[in-house]
Coordinates of C-alpha atoms in Angstrom, one line a residue:
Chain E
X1 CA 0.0 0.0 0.0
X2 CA 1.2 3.6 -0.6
X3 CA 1.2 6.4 1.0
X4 CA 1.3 9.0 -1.9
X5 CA -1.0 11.4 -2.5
X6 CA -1.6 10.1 -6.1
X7 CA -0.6 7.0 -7.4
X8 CA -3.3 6.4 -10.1
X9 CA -5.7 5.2 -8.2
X10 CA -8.9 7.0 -8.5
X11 CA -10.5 5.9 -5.2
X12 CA -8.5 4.7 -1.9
X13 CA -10.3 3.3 0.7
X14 CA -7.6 2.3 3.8
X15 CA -8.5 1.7 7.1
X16 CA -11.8 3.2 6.7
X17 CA -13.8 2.4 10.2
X18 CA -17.2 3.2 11.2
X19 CA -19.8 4.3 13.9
X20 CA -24.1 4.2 14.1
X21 CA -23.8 5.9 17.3
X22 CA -22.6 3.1 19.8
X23 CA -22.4 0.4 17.0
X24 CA -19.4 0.4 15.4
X25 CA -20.0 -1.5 11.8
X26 CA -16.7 -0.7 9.8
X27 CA -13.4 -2.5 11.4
X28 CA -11.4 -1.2 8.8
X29 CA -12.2 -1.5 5.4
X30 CA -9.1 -1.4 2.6
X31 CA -10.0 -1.6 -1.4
X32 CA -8.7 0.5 -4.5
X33 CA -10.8 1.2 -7.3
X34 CA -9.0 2.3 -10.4
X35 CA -10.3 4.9 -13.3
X36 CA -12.8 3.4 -15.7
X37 CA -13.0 0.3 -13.5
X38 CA -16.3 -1.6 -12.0
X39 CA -15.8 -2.9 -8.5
X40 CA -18.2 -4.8 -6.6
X41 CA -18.3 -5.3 -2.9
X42 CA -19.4 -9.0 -2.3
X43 CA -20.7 -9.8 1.3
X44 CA -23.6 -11.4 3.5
X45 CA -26.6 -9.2 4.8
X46 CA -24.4 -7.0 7.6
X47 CA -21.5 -7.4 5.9
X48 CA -20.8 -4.2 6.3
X49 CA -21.4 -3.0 1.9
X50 CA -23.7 -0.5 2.6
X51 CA -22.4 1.1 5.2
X52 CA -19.0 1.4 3.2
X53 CA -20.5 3.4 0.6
X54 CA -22.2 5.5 3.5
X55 CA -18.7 6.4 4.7
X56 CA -17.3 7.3 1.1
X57 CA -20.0 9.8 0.6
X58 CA -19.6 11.2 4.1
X59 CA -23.0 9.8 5.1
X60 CA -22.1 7.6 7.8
X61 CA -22.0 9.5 11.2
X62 CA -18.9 9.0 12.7
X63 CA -16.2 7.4 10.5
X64 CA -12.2 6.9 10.3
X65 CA -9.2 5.9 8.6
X66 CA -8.6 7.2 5.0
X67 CA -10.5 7.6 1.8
X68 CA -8.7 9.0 -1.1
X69 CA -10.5 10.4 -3.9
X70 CA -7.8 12.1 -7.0
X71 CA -5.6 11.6 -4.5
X72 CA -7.3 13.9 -2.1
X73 CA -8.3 13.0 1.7
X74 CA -12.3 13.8 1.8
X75 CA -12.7 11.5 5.1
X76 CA -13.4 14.6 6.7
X77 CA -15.5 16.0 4.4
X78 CA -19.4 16.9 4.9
X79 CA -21.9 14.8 1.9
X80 CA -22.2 18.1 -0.1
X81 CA -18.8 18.7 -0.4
X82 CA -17.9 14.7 -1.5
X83 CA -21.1 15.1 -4.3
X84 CA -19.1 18.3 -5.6
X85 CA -15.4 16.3 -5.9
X86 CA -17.7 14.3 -8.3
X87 CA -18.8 11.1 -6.5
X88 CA -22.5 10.2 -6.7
X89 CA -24.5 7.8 -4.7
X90 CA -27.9 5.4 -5.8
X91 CA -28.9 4.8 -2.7
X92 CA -30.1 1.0 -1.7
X93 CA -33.8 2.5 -0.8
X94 CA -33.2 4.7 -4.3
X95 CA -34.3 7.2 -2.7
X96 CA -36.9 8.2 -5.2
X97 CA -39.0 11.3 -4.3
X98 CA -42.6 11.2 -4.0
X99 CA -43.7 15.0 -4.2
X100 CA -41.5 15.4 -7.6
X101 CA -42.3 13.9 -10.7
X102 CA -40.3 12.0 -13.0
X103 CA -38.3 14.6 -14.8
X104 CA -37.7 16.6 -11.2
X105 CA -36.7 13.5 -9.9
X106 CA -33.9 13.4 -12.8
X107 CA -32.8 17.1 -12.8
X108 CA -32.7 17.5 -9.1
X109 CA -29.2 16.9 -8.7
X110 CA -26.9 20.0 -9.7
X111 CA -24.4 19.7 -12.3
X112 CA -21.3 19.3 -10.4
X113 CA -18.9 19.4 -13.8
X114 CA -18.8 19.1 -17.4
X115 CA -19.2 15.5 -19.0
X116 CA -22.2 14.6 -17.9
X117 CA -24.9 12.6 -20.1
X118 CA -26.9 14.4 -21.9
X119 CA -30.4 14.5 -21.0
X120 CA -31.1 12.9 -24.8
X121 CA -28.5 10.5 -23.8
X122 CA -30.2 9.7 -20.7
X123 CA -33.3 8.8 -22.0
X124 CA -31.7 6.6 -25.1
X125 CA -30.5 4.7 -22.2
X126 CA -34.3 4.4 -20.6
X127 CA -36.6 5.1 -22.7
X128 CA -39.5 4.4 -20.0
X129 CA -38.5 7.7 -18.3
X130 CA -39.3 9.3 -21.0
X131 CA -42.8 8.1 -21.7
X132 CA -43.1 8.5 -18.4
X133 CA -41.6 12.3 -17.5
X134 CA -44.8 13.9 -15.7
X135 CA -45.5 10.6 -13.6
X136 CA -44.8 11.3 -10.2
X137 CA -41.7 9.4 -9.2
X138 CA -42.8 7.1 -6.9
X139 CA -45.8 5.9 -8.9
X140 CA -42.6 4.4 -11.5
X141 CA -42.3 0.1 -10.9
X142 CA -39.8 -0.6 -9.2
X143 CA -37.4 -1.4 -12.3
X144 CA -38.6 1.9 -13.4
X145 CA -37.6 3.7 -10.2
X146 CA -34.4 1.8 -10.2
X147 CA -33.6 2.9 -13.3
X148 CA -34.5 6.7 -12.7
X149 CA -32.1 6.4 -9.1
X150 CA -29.3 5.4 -11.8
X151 CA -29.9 7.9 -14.0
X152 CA -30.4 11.5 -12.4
X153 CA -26.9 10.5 -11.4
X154 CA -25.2 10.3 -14.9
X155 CA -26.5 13.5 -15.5
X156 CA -23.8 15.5 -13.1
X157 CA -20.3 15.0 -14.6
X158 CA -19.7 12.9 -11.3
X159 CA -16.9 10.2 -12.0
X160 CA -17.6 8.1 -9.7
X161 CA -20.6 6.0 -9.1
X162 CA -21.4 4.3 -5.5
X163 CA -24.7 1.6 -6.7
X164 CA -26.0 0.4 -4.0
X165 CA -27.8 -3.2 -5.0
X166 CA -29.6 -2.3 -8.0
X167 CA -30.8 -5.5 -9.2
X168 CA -32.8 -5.8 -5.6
X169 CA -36.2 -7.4 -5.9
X170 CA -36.2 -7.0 -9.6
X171 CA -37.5 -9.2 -12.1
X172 CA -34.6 -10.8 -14.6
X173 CA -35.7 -8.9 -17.7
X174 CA -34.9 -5.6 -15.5
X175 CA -31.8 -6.6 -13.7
X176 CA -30.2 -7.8 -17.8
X177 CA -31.4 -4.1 -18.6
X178 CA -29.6 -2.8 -15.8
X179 CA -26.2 -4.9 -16.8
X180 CA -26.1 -3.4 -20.0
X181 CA -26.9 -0.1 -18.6
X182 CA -23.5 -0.4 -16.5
X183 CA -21.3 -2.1 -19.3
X184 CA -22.7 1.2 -21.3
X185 CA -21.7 3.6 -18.3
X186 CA -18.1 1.9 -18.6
X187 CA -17.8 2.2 -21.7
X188 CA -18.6 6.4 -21.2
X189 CA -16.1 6.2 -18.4
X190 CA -17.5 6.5 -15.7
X191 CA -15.9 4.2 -12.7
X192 CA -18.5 2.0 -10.4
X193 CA -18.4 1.0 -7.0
X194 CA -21.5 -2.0 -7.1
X195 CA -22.7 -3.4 -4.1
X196 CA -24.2 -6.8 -5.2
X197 CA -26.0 -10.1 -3.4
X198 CA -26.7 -11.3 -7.0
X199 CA -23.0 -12.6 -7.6
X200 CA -23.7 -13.8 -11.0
X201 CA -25.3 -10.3 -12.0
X202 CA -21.8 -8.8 -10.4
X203 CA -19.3 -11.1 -12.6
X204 CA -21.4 -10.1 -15.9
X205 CA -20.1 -6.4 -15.2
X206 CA -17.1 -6.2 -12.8
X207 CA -13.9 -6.1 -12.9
X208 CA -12.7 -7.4 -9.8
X209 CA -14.4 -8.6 -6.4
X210 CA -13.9 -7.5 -3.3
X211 CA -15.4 -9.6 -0.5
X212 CA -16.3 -7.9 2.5
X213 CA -17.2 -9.5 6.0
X214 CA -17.8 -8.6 9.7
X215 CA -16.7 -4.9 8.6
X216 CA -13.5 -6.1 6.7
X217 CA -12.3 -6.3 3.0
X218 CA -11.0 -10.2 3.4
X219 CA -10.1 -11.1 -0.1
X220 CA -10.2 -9.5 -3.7
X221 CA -10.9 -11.7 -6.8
X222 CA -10.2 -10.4 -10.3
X223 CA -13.0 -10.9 -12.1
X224 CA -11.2 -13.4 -14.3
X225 CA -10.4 -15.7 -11.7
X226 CA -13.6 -16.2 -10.5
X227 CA -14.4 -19.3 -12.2
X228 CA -11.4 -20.8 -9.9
X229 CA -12.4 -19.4 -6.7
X230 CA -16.1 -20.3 -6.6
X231 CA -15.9 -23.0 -3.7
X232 CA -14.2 -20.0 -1.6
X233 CA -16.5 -17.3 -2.9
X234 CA -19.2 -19.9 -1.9
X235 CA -17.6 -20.2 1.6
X236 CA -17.3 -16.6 2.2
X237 CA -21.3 -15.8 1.4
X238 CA -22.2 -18.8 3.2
X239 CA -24.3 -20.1 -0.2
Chain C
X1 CA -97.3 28.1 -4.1
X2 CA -96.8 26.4 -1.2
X3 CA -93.1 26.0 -1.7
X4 CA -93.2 30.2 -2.4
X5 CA -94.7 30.5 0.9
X6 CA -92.1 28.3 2.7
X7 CA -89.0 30.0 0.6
X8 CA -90.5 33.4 1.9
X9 CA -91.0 32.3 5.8
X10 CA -87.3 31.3 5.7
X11 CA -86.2 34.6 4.3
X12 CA -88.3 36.3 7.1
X13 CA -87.5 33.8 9.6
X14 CA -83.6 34.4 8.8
X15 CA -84.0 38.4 7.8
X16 CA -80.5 38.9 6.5
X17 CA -80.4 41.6 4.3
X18 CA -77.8 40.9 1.2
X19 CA -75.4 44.0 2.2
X20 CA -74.9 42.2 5.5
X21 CA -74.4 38.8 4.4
X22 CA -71.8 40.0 1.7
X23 CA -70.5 42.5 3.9
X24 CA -69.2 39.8 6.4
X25 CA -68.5 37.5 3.7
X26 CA -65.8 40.1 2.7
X27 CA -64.6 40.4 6.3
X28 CA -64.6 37.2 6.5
X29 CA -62.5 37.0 2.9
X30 CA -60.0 39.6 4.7
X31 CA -59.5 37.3 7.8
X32 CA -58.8 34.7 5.6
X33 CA -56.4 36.4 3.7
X34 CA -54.5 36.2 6.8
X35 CA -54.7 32.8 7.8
X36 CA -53.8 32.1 4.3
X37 CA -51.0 33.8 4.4
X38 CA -50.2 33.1 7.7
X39 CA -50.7 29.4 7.6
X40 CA -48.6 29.1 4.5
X41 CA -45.3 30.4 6.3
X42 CA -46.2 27.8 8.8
X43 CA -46.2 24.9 6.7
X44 CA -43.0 25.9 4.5
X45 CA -41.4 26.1 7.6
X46 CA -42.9 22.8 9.2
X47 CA -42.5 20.8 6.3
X48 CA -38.6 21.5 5.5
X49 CA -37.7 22.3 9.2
X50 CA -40.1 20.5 11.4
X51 CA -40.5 23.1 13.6
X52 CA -43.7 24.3 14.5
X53 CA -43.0 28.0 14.2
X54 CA -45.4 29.7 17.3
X55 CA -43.3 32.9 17.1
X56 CA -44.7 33.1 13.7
X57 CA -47.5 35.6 15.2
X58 CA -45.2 37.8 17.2
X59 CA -43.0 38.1 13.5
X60 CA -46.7 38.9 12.1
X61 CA -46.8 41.7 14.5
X62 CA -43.1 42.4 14.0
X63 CA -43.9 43.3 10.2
X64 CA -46.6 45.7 11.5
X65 CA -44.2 47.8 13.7
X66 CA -41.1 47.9 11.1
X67 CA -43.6 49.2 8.6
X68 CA -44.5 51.5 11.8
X69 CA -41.0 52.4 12.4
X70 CA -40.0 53.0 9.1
X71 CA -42.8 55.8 8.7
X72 CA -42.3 57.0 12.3
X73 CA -38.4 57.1 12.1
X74 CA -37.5 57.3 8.7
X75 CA -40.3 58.8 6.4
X76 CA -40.4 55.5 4.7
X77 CA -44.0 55.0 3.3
X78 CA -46.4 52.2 3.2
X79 CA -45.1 51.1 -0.4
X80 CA -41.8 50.3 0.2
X81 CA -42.5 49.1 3.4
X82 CA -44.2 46.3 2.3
X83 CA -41.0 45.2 0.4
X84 CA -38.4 46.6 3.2
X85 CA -40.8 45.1 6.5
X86 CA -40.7 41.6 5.3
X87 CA -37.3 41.4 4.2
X88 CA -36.3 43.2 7.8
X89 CA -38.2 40.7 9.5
X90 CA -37.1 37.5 7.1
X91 CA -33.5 38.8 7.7
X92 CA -34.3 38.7 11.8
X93 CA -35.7 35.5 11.1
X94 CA -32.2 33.9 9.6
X95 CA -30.8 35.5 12.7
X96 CA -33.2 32.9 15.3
X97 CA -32.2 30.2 12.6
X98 CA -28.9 30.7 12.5
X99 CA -28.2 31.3 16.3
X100 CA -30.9 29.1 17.8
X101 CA -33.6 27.0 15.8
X102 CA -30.2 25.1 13.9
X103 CA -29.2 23.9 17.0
X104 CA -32.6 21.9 17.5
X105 CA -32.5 19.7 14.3
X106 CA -32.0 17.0 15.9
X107 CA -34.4 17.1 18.4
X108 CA -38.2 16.6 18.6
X109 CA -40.6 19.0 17.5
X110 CA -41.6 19.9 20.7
X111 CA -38.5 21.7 21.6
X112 CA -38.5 23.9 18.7
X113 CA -42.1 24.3 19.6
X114 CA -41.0 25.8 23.3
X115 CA -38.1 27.7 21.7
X116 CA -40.5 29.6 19.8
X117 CA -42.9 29.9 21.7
X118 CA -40.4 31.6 24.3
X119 CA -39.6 33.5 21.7
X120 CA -42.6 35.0 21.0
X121 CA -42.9 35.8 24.6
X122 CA -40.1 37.6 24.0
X123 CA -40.6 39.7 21.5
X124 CA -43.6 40.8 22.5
X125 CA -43.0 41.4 25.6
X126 CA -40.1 43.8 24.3
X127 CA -42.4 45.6 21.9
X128 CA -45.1 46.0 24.8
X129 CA -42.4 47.4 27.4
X130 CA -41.3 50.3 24.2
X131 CA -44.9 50.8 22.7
X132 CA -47.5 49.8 25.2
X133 CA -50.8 48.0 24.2
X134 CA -52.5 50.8 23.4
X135 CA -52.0 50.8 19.7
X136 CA -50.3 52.8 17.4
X137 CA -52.2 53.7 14.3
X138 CA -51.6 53.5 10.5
X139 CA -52.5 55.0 7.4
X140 CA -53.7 53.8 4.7
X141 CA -52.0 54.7 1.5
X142 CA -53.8 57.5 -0.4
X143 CA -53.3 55.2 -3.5
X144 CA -55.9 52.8 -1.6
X145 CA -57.9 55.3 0.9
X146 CA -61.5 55.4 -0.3
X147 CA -63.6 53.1 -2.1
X148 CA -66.6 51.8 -4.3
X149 CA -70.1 51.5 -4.1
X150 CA -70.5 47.9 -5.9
X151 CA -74.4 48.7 -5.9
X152 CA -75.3 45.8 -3.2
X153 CA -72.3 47.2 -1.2
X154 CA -69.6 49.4 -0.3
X155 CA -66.0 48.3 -1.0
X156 CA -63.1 49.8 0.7
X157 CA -60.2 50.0 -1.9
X158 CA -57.6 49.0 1.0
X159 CA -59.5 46.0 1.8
X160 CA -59.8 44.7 -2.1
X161 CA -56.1 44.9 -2.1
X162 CA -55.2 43.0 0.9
X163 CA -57.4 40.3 -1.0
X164 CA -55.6 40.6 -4.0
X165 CA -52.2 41.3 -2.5
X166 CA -52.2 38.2 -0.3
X167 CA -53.8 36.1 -2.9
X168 CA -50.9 37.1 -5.7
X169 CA -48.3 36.2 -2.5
X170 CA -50.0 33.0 -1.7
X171 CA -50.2 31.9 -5.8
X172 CA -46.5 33.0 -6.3
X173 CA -45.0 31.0 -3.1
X174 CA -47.3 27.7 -4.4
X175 CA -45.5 28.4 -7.8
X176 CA -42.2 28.7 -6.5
X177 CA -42.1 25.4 -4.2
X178 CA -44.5 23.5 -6.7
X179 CA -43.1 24.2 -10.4
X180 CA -39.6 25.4 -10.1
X181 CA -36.1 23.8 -9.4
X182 CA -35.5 25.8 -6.7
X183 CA -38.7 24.4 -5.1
X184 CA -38.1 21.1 -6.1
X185 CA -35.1 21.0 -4.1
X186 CA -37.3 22.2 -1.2
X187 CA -40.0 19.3 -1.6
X188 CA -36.8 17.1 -2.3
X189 CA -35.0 18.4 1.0
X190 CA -38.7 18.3 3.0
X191 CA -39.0 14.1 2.0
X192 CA -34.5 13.5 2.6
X193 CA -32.7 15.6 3.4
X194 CA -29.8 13.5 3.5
X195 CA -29.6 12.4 0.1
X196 CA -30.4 16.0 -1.3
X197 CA -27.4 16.7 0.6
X198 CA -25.5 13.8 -0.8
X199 CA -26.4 15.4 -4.6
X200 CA -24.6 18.2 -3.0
X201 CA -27.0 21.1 -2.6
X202 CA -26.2 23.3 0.5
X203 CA -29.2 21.9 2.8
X204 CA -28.6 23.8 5.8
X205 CA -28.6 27.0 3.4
X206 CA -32.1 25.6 1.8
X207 CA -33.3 25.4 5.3
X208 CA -31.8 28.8 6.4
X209 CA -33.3 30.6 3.5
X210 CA -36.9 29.0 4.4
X211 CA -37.0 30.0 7.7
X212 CA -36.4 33.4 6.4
X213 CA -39.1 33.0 3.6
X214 CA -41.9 31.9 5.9
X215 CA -40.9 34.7 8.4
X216 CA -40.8 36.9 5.5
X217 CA -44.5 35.9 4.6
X218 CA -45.4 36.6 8.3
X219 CA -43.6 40.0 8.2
X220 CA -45.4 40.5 5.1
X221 CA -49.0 39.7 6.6
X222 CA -48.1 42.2 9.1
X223 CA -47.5 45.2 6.8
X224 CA -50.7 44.5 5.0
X225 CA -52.8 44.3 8.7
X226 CA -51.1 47.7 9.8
X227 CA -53.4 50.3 8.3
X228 CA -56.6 47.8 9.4
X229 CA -56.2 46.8 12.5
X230 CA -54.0 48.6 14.9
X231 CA -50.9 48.5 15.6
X232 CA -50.0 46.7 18.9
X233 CA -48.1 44.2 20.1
X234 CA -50.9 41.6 20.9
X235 CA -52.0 41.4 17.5
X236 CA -49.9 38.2 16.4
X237 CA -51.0 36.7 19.5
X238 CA -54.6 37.0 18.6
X239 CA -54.1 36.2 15.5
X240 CA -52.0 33.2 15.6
X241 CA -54.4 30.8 18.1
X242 CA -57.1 31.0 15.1
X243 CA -54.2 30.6 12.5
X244 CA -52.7 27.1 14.6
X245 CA -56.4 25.8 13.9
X246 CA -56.5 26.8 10.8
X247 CA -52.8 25.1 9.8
X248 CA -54.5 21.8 12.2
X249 CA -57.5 21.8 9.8
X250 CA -55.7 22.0 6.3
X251 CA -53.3 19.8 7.7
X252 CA -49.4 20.6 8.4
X253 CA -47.1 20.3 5.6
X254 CA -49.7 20.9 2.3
X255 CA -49.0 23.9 1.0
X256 CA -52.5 24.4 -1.3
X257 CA -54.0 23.0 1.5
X258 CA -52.9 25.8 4.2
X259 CA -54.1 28.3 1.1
X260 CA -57.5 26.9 0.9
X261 CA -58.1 26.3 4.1
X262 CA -57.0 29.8 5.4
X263 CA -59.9 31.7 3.3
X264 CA -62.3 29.1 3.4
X265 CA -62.5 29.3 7.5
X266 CA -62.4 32.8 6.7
X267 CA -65.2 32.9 4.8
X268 CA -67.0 29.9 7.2
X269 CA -66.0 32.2 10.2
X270 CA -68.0 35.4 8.0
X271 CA -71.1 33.4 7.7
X272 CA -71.0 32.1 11.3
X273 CA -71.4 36.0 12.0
X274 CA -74.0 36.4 9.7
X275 CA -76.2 33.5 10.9
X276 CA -75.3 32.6 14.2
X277 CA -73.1 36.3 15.6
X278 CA -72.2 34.0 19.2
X279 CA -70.8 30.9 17.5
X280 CA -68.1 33.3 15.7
X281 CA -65.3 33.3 17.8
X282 CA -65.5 29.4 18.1
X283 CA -66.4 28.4 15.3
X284 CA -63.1 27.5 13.5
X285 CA -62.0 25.8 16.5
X286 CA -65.4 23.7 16.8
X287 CA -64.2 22.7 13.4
X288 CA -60.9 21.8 14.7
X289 CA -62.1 19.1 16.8
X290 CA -64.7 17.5 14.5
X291 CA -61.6 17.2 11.9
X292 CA -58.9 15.7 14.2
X293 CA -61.7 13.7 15.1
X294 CA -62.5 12.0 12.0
X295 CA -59.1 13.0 10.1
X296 CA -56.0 13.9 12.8
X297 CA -53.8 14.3 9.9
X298 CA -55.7 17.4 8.9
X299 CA -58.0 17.8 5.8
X300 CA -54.9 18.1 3.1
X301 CA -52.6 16.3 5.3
X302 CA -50.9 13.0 4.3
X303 CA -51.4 10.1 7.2
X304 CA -48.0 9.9 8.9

């Protein structure tokens, strides 16, 4: 590990510990996520996934250790001023508003830089939205909703993308939709962090694994090897 | 004939000339222009904040003694007052935000409740100790002073345009937090503020400048009540008992709802005079506990 300010990496995650109040759920999580890369976080119910992405966008009350974003420390760092470095959150419940409709829901979050998709662009990607523009957001299926969480965040020129479990509770059709979605986002170049249960949906659009348990990254398995570390993969999310 | 007969008793029975049925109807169109107003600032500031605002009547009466002052001190006219009064008042507003309400996020309502309510014990009792109770009066603006004969009954031209004033206020703050960006991020910020945060929008500024706004709409009120009813320093606390129904009728948090609700019991609170003169003062508050009797949430008001 090094202990430059920049060594290529575009996010650096070291030590990174974690508080709800009294319960302390991150014992110090380490993983690297490179430009242009996708990056799941593996891990049982509690693993601690959630709660990691929490602490990279500042959400997580009390947090500490390191996280490195362009090389800059931003562990100290309120939400607002994270989203404006260019990292952008879907949030597990996706966070969906109820009094904004469709198109609200999409353009609420500012523009934090240039690069962002195009609002044409956007809805190429989901064409639902579209149809859909004056529907109030939470009146959107799920898939629908899921798909609008995703996409009011490409607008923003933010680099980074935290996904928190997007193929949750949704039907197969939905969750291939959203695997193209994310090999199309890498392809723009963005960079994903994915949380993921669905371990086949994460090895159709990763890069590399990272397995995290009891508040810990134990192991990281290039997405090419993955085929040769099933049984342990198995082991690890008790499956 | 027998039904022309019956009609006829009725009109006798009731003997309500038209002039004084739309006469209170008006005043009752006037005090509802009030609540409207008044009960909007309320629920912008309840919905983002969650803090039930009960100083909101003393910044009411606030507005009325800047505009006051302003003439009194400064030669400053009614006009200008009613841009200058609100903004004063918003900007003292930001001031309670900043130094005290912040402070009480995190807590229940109920504390922000006390807070302000203190408050409002406060400032009146500041403006009561400089100005007495007696009342200070106001004049109308010659622009207004006067009025028309509408054939069935005489309008005061100050009264039409405290109807038309409040109702232009009220329509432009719905517009604002209903069809614009900047009041999307308000709804946004009123349903989670934590992820609106996340997006990286200044929250704690959003909720800053909404305090202010609602104050502002109280300070506003105020400036349109001076030349109508006196100036003194018990006026917002008058005022605001009927307004707290009012906002527990409509239901917190709708803002169309507080609207309506203000000029309807307005108007209902007109008739009441017309048709039963004791049942007046109670009537709105009669109301009060018939709705949180069948709907506590409030007529407009989404079940928690």
């Amino acid at each position: 590990m090094s202990d430059k300010a920049s060594d290529g990496a575009l996010l650096r995650v070291e030590g990174l510990q974690g508080w709800y109040g009294e319960s302390h759920v991150l014992h110090g999580i380490d993983f690297t996520v490179n430009p242009g890369e996708v990056v799941t976080l593996l891990g049982r119910n509690g693993a601690g996934k959630t709660s990691t992405l929490l602490g990279i966008m500042g959400i997580l009350p009390r947090r500490e250790g390191s996280v490195r974003f362009n090389g800059n420390e931003i562990i100290g760092l309120q939400p607002r001023q994270i989203a404006r470095l260019g990292i952008a959150i879907c949030p597990e419940e996706r966070g969906i508003f109820a009094s904004l409709n469709v198109e609200e829901n999409l353009m609420l979050p500012p523009r934090i830089a240039d690069g962002g998709l195009s609002v044409e662009r956007i809805f190429d990607l989901f064409p639902n939205l579209k149809e859909r523009r004056r529907s109030q957001g939470t009146k959107l299926s799920g898939g629908e909703q899921q798909m609008l969480a995703i996409a009011r965040i490409l607008r923003t020129g933010a680099k980074l993308l935290l996904l928190d479990e997007p193929t949750e509770g949704l039907a197969p059709v939905i969750v291939q939709q959203i695997g193209r979605t994310i090999a199309a986002l890498k392809n723009e170049g963005f960079t994903i962090v994915l949380v993921e249960q669905n371990f086949r949906f994460a090895a159709s659009v990763a890069d590399r694994h990272y397995v995290v348990d009891q508040g810990r990254v134990i192991d990281m398995i290039p997405n090419a090897d993955l085929q040769a570390n099933m049984d342990k993969l198995h082991a690890y999310l008790g499956v | 004939m027998k039904r022309r007969r019956g009609t006829f008793r009725m009109f006798e029975l009731l003997g309500i000339p038209p002039q004084v049925l739309l006469g209170q109807l008006l005043l009752g169109l006037i005090n509802g222009s009030f609540y409207a107003v008044l009960s909007l600032g309320l629920a912008v500031i309840f919905g983002l904040l969650n803090i039930i605002n009960f100083a909101h009547g003393a910044l009411y009466m606030m507005g009325a003694f800047v505009a006051w002052m302003l003439l009194h001190y400064l030669g400053i006219g009614y006009w200008p007052a009613l841009i200058l009064a609100p903004l004063i008042t918003g900007a003292f507003g930001i001031l309670l935000e900043r130094t005290m309400l912040s402070r009480l996020y995190h807590l229940d309502h109920l504390y922000g409740l006390l807070l302000t309510f203190g408050l409002a014990l406060i400032i009146q009792g500041l403006f009561r100790n400089y100005y007495g109770i007696s009342g200070l009066p106001y004049q109308i603006p010659d622009l207004l002073s006067g009025g028309n004969n509408l054939g069935f009954m005489f309008l005061p031209n100050y009264r039409a345009w405290v109807v038309v004033a409040s109702a232009i206020v009220c329509l432009a703050t719905w517009f604002i937090i209903e069809k614009t960006r900047l009041g999307a991020y308000l709804r946004a910020a009123t349903e989670n503020p934590v992820l609106v945060g996340a997006f990286g929008i200044n929250v704690p500024l959003l909720i800053m400048l909404t305090y202010g706004f609602g104050v502002a709409l109280a300070g506003f009120a105020g400036v349109l009540a001076a030349p109508i009813y006196s100036v003194n320093p018990n006026m917002g606390a008058d005022m605001i008992i009927v307004v707290f129904a009012v906002v527990v009728i409509g239901g917190m948090g709708s803002i169309m709802g507080a609207i309506l609700t203000g000029y309807v019991l307005g108007l209902v609170e007109g008739l009441t005079r017309v048709f039963y003169p004791e049942g007046s003062a109670v009537v709105i508050f009669v109301i009060m506990a018939i709705v949180l009797l069948i709907k506590p949430e409030g007529l407009f008001g989404k079940a928690a």
